mmCIF file of C-alpha atoms and ligand atoms in Angstrom:
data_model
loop_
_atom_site.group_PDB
_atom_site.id
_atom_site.type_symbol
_atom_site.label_atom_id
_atom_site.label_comp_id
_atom_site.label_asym_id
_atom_site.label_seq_id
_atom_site.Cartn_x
_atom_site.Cartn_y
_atom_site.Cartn_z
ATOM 1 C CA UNK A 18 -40.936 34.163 -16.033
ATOM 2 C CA UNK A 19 -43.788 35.222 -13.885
ATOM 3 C CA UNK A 20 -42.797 38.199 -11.732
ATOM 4 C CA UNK A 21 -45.591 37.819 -9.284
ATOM 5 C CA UNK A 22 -44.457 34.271 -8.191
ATOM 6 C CA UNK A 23 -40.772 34.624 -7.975
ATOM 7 C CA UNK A 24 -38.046 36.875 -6.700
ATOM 8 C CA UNK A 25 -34.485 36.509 -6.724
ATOM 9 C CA UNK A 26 -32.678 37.545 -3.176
ATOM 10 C CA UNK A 27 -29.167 37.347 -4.308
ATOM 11 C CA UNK A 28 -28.443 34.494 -5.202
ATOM 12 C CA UNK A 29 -31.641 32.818 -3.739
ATOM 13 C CA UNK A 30 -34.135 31.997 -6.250
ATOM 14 C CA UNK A 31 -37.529 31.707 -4.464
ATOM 15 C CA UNK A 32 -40.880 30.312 -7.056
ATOM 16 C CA UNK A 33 -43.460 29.041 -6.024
ATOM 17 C CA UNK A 34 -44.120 25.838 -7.852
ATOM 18 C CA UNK A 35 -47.114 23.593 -9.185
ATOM 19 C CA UNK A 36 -47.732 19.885 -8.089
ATOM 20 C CA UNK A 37 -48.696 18.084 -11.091
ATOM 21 C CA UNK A 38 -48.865 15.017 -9.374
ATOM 22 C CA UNK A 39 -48.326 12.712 -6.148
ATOM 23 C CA UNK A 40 -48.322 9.497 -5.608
ATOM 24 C CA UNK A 41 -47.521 6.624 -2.922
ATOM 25 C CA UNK A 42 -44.640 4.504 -4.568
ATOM 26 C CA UNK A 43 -43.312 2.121 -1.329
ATOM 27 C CA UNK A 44 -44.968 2.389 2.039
ATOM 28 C CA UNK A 45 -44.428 5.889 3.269
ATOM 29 C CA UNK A 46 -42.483 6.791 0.364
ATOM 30 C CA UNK A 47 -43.974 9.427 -1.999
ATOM 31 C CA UNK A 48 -42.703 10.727 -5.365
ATOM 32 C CA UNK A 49 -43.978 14.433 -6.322
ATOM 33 C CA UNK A 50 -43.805 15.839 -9.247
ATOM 34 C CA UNK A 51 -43.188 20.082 -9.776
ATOM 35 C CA UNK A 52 -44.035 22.467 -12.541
ATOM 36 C CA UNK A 53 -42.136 25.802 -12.526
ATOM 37 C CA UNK A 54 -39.500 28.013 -14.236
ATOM 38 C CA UNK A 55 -36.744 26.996 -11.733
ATOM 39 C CA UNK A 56 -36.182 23.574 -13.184
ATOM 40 C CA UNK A 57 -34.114 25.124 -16.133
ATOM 41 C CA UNK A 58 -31.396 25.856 -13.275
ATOM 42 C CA UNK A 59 -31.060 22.002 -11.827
ATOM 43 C CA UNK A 60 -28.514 20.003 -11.826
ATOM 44 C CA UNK A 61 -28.173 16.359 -11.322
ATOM 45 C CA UNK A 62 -27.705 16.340 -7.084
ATOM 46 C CA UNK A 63 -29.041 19.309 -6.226
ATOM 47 C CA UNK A 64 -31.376 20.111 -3.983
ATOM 48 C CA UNK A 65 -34.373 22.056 -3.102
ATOM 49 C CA UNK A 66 -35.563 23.698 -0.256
ATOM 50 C CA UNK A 67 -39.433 23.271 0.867
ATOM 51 C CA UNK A 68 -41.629 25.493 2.975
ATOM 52 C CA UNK A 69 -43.964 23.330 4.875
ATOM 53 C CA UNK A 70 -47.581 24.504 3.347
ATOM 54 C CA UNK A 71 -48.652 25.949 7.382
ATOM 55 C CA UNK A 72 -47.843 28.104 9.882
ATOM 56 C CA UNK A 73 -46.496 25.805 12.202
ATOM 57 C CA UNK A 74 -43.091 24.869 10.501
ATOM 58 C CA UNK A 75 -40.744 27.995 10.467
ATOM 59 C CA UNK A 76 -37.820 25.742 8.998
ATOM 60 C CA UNK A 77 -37.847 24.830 5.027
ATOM 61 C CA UNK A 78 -36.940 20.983 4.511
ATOM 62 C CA UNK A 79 -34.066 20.168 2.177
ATOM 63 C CA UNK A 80 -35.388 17.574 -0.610
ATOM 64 C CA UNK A 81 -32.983 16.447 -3.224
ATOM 65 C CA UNK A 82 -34.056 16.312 -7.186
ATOM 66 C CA UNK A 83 -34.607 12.615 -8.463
ATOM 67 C CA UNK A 84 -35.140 13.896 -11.537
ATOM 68 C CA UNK A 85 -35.436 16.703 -14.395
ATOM 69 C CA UNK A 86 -37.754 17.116 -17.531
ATOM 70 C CA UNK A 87 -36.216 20.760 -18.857
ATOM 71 C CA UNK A 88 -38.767 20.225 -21.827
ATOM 72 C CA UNK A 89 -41.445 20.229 -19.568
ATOM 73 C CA UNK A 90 -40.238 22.218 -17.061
ATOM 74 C CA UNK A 91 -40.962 19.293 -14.332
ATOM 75 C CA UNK A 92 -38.951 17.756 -11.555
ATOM 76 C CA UNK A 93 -39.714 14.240 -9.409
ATOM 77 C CA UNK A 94 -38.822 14.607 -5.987
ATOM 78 C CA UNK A 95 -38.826 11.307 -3.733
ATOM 79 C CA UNK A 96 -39.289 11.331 -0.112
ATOM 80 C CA UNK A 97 -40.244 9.351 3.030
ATOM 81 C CA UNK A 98 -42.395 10.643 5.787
ATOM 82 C CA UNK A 99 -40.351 11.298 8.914
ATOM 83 C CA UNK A 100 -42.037 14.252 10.495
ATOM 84 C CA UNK A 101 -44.348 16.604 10.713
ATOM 85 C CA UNK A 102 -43.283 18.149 7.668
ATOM 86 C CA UNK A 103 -42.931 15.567 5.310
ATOM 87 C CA UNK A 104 -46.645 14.554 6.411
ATOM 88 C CA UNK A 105 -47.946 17.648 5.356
ATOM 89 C CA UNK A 106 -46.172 17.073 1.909
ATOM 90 C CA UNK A 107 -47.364 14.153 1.663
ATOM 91 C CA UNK A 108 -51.305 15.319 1.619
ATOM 92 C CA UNK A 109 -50.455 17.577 -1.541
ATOM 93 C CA UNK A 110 -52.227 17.128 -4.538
ATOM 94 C CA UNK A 111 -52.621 18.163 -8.419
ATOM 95 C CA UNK A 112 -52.770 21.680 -8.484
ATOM 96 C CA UNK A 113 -51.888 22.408 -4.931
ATOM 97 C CA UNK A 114 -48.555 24.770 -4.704
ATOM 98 C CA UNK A 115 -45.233 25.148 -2.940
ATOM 99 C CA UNK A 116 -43.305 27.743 -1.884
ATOM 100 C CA UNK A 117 -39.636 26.645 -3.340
ATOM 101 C CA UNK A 118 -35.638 27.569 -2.493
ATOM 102 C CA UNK A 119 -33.794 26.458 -4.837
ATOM 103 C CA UNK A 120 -32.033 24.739 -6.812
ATOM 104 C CA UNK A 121 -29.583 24.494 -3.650
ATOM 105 C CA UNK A 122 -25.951 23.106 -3.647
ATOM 106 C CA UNK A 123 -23.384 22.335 -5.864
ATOM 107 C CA UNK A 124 -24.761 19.028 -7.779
ATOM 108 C CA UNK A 125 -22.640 16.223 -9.168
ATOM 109 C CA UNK A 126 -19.836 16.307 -11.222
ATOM 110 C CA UNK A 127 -20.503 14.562 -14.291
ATOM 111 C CA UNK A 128 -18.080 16.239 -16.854
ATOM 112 C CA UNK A 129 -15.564 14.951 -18.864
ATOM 113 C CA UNK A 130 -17.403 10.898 -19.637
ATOM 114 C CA UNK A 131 -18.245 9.548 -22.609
ATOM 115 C CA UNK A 132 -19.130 6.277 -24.206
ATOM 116 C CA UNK A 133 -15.065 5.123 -22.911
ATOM 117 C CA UNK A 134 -16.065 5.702 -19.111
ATOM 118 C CA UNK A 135 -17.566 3.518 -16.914
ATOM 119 C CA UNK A 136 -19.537 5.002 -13.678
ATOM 120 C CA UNK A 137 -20.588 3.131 -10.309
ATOM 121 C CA UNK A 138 -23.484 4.455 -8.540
ATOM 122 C CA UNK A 139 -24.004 3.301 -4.908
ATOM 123 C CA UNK A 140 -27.290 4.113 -2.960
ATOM 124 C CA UNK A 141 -29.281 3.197 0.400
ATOM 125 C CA UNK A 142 -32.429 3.332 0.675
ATOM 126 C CA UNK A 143 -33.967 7.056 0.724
ATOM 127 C CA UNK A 144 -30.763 8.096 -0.620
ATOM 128 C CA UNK A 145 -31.466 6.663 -4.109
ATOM 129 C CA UNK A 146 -33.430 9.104 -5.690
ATOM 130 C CA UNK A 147 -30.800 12.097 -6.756
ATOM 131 C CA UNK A 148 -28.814 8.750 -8.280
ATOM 132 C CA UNK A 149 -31.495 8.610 -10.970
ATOM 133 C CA UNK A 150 -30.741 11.486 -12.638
ATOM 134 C CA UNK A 151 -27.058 11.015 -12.583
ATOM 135 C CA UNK A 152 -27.910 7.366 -14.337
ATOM 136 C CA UNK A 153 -30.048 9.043 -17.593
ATOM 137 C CA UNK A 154 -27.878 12.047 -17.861
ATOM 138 C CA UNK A 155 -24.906 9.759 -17.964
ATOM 139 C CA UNK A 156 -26.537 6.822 -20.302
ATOM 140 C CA UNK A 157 -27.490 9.592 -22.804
ATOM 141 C CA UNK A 158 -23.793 10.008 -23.136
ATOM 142 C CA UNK A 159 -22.926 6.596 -23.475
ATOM 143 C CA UNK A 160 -21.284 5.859 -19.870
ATOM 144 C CA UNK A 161 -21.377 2.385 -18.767
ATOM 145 C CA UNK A 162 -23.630 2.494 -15.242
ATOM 146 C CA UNK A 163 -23.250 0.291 -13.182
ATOM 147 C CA UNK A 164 -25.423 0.467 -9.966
ATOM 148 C CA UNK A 165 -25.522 -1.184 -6.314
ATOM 149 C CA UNK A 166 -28.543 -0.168 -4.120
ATOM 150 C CA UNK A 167 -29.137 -1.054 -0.776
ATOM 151 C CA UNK A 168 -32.212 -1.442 1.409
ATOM 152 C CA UNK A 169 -33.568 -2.538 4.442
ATOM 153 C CA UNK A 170 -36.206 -5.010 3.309
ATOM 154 C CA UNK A 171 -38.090 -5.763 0.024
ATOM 155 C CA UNK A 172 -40.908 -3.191 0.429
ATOM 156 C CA UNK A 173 -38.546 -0.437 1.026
ATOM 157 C CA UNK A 174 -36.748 -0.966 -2.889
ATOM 158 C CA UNK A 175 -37.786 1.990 -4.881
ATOM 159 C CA UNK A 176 -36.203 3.279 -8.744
ATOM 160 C CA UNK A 177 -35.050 -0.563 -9.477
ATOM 161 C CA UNK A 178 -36.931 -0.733 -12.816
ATOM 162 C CA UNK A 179 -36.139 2.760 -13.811
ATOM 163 C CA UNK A 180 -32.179 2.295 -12.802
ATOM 164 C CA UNK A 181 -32.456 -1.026 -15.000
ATOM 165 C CA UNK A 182 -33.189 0.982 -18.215
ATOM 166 C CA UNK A 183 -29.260 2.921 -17.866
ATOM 167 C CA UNK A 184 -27.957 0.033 -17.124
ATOM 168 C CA UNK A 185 -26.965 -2.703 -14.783
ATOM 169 C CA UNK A 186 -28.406 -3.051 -11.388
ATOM 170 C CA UNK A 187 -27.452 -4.986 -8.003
ATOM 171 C CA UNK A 188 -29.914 -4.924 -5.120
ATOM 172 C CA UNK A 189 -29.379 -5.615 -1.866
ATOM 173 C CA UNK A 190 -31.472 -6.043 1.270
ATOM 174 C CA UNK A 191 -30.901 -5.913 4.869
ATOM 175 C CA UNK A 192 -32.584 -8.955 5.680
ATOM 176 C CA UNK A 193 -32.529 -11.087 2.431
ATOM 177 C CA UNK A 194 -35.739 -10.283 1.582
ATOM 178 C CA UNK A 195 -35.216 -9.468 -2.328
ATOM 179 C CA UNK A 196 -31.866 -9.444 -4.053
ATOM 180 C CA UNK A 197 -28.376 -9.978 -2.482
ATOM 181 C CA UNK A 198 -28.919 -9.838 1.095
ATOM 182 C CA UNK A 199 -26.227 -8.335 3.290
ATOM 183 C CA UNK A 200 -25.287 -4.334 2.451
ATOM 184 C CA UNK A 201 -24.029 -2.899 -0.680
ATOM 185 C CA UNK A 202 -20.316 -3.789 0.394
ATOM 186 C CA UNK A 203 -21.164 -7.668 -0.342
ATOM 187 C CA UNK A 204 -21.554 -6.298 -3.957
ATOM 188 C CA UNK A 205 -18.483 -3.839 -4.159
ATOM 189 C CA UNK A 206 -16.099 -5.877 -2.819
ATOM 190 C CA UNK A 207 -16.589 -8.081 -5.095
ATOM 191 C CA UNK A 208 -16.553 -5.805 -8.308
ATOM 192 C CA UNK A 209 -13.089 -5.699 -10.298
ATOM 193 C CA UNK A 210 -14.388 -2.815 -12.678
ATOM 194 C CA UNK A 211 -12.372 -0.001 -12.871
ATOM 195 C CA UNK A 212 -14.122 2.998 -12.299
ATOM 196 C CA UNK A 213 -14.004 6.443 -13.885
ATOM 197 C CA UNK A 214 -16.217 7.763 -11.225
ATOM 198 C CA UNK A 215 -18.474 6.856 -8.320
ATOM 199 C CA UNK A 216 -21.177 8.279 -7.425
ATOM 200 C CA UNK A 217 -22.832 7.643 -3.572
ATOM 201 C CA UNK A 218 -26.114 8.734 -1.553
ATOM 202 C CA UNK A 219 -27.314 7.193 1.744
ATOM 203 C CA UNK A 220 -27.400 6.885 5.068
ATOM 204 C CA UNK A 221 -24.177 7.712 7.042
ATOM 205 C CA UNK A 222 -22.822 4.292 7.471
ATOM 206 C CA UNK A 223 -22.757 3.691 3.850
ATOM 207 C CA UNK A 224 -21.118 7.009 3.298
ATOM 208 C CA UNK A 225 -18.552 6.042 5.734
ATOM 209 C CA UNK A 226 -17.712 2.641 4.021
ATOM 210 C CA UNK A 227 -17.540 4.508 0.268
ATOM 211 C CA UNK A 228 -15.488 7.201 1.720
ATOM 212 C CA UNK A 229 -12.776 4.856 3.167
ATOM 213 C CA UNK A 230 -13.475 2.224 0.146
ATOM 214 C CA UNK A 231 -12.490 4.956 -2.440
ATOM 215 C CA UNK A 232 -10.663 7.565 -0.326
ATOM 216 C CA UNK A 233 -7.785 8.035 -2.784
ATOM 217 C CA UNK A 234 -10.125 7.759 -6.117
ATOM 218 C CA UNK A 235 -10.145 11.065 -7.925
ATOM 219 C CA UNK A 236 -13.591 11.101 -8.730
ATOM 220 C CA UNK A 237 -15.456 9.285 -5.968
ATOM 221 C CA UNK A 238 -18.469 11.569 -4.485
ATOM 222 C CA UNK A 239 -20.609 11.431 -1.349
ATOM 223 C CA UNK A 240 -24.046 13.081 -1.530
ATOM 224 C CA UNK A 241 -24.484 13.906 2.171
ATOM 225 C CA UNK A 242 -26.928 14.962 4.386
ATOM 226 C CA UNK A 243 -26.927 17.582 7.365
ATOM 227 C CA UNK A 244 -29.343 19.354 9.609
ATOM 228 C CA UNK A 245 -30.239 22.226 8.201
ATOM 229 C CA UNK A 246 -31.687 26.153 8.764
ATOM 230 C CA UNK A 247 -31.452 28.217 6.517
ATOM 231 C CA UNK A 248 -30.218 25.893 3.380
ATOM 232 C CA UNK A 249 -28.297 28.768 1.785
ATOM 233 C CA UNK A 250 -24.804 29.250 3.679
ATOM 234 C CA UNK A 251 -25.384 31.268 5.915
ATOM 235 C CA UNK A 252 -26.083 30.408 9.310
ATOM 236 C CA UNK A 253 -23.661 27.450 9.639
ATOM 237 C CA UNK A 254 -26.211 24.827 10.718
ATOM 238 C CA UNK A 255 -24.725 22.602 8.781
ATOM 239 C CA UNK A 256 -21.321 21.973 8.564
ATOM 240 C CA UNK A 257 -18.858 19.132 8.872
ATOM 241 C CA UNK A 258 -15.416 19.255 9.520
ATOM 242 C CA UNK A 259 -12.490 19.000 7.130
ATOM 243 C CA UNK A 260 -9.558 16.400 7.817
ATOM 244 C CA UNK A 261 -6.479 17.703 9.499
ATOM 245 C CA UNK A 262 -7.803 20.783 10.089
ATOM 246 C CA UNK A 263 -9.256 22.458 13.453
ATOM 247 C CA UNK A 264 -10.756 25.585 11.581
ATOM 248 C CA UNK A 265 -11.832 24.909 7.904
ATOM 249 C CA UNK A 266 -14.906 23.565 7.474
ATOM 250 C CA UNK A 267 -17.547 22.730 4.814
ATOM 251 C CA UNK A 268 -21.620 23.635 4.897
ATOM 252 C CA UNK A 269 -23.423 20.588 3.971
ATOM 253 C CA UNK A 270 -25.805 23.250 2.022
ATOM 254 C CA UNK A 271 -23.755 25.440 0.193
ATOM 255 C CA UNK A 272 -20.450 23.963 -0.648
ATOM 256 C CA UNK A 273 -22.190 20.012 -0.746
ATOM 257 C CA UNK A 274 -24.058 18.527 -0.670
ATOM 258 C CA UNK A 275 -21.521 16.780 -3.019
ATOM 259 C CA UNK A 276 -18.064 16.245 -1.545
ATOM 260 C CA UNK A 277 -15.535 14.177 -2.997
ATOM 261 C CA UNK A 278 -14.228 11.302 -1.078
ATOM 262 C CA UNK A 279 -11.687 12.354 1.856
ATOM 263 C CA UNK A 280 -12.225 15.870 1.812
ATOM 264 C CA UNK A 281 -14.582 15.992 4.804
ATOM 265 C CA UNK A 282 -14.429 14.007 8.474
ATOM 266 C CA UNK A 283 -17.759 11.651 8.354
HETATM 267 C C1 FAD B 119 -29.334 17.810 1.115
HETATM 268 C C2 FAD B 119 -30.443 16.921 1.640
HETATM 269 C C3 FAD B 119 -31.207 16.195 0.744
HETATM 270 C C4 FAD B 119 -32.236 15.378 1.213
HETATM 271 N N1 FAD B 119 -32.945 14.669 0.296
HETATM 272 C C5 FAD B 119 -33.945 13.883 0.719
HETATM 273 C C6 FAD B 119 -34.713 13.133 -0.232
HETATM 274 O O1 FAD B 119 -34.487 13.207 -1.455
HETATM 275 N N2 FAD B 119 -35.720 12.354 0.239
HETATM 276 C C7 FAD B 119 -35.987 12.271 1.593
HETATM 277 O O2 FAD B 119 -36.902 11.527 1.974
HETATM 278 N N3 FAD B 119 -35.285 12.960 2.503
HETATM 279 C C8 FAD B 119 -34.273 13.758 2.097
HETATM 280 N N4 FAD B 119 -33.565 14.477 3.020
HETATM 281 C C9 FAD B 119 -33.958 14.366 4.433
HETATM 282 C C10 FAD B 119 -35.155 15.294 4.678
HETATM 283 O O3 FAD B 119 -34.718 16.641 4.596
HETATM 284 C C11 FAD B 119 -35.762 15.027 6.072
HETATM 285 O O4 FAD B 119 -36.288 13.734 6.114
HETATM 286 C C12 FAD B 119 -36.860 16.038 6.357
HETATM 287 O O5 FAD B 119 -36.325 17.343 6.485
HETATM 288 C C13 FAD B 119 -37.614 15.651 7.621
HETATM 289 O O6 FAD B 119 -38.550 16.651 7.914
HETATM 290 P P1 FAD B 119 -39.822 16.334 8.821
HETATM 291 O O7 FAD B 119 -40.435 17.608 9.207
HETATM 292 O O8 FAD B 119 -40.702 15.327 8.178
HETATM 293 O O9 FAD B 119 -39.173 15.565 10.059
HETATM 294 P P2 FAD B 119 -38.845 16.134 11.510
HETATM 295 O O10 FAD B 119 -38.028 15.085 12.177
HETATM 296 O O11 FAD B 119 -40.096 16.583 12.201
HETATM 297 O O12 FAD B 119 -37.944 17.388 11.217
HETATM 298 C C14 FAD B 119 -37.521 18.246 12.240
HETATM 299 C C15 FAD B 119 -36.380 19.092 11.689
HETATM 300 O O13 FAD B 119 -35.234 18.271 11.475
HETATM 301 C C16 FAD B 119 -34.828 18.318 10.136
HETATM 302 N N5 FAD B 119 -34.455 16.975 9.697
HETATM 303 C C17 FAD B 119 -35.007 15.809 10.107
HETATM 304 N N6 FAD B 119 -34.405 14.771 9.496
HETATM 305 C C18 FAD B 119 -33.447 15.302 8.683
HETATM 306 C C19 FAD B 119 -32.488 14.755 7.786
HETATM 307 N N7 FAD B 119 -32.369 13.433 7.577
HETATM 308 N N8 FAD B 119 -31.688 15.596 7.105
HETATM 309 C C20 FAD B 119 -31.783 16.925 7.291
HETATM 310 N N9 FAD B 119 -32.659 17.505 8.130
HETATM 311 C C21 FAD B 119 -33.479 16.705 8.806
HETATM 312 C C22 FAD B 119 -36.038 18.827 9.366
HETATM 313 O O14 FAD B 119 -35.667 19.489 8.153
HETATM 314 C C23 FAD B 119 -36.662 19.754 10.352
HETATM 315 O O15 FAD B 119 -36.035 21.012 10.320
HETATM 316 C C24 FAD B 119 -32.517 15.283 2.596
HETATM 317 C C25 FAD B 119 -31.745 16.018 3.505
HETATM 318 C C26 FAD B 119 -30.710 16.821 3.038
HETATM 319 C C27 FAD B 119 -29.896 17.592 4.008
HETATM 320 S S1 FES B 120 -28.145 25.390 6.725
HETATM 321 FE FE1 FES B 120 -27.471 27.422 7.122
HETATM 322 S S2 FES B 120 -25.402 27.315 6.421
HETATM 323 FE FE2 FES B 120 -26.190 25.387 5.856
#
């Protein structure tokens, strides 16, 4: 561990990481790749928590882990330009740096499968990538994956061929571009499997229909997302409500950004 690039406040690990590589993979959609120490710490689901490389973005931006090479000490991280900060990550290069929080949040659950279990993983569009982990760690085990993306249109499908290697894959698309078209409910709803787990990550509408879909399911998790400040619990930026309750609630960045289905208001 190299003293002179990390510090621990707390709990807060801070590093600052090496990009091995970048590269456009769907329009406006970039996969990077870090080198550093911290990656012994992920977990499938977690996230991490980017200073913008300038002085004009105070905020860090939360960036979930697509996936983790402990070997190599390496983690793929997938985004899509929104802002001004996501812009600036996207001109980073081999051998460039960032300053990294992390690894934030509590992950996914995947204890307790084995080659008996059978998982569904559900994603939409930008909310794909932290799936891909949860797919290899899972496959290595022997867990039958069975996965339904969704997307908006054909250019916008990222991670099918690397999904199809854990197992089988449904696509659909907005506008009947490529795959099923219609959402990922056209799929679901039509699935008689019966699950083990589920495993979700995308945009709020899908959330909503996999939280009421598998409400009552004891292992059915929603990967969510929140605006966030300080990504580390304590300035309650973040938070979402809990059902039935007028006090309790959760922060998207401390206790998530994993919930389990019905135990927050979406
Ligand atoms: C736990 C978590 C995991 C995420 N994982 C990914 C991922 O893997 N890939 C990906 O492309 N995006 C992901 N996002 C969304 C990503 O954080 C935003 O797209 C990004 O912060 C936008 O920053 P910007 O400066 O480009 O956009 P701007 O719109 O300029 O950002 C302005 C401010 O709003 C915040 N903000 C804007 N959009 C979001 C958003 N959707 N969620 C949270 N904060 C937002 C920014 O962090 C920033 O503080 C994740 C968000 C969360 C909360
Ligand atoms: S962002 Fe500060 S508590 Fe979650």
């Amino acid at each position: 561990m190299n003293p002179t690039c990390k510090k621990r406040l707390g709990a807060i690990r801070l590093e600052t990481m090496k990009v091995v590589a970048q590269e456009e993979i769907a329009p406006a959609i970039f996969e990077i790749v870090l080198e550093g120490e911290m990656v012994e710490a992920m977990r499938a689901g977690q996230f991490l928590h980017l200073r913008v490389p300038d002085d004009a973005h105070l905020l860090r931006r939360p960036i979930s882990i697509s996936s983790i090479d402990k070997v190599n000490k390496q983690c793929h991280l997938i985004y899509r330009i929104e802002g001004a900060g996501t812009a600036v990550f996207s001109t980073l290069s081999q051998g460039d740096t960032l300053d990294v929080m992390g690894p934030q949040g509590n992950g996914f659950d995947l204890s307790d499968l084995d080659e008996q279990s059978q998982v569904l993983l559900v994603g939409g569009g930008i909310g794909v990538p932290p799936l891909l982990e949860v797919a290899k760690e899972l496959h290595a085990r022997g867990v039958k994956v069975v996965t339904v993306f969704g997307f908006a249109n054909k250019d916008a499908v990222i991670l099918e061929t690397e999904l199809a290697q854990y197992g089988q894959v449904f696509v659909t698309t907005d506008d009947g571009s490529y795959g099923i078209k219609g959402n990922v409910s056209v799929v679901i709803n039509d699935l008689d499997n019966q699950f083990d787990a589920v495993y979700s990550c995308g945009a709020p509408g899908m959330m909503k229909y996999i939280n009421q879909t598998f409400y009552d399911h004891p292992r059915a998790y929603l990967s969510l997302e929140s605006r966030m400040a300080c990504g580390m619990g304590a300035c309650y930026a973040c938070v979402l409500k809990v059902p039935e309750s007028e006090t309790v609630s959760q922060r998207v960045c401390e206790d998530g950004p994993v919930f389990r289905t019905g135990t927050v208001v979406l």
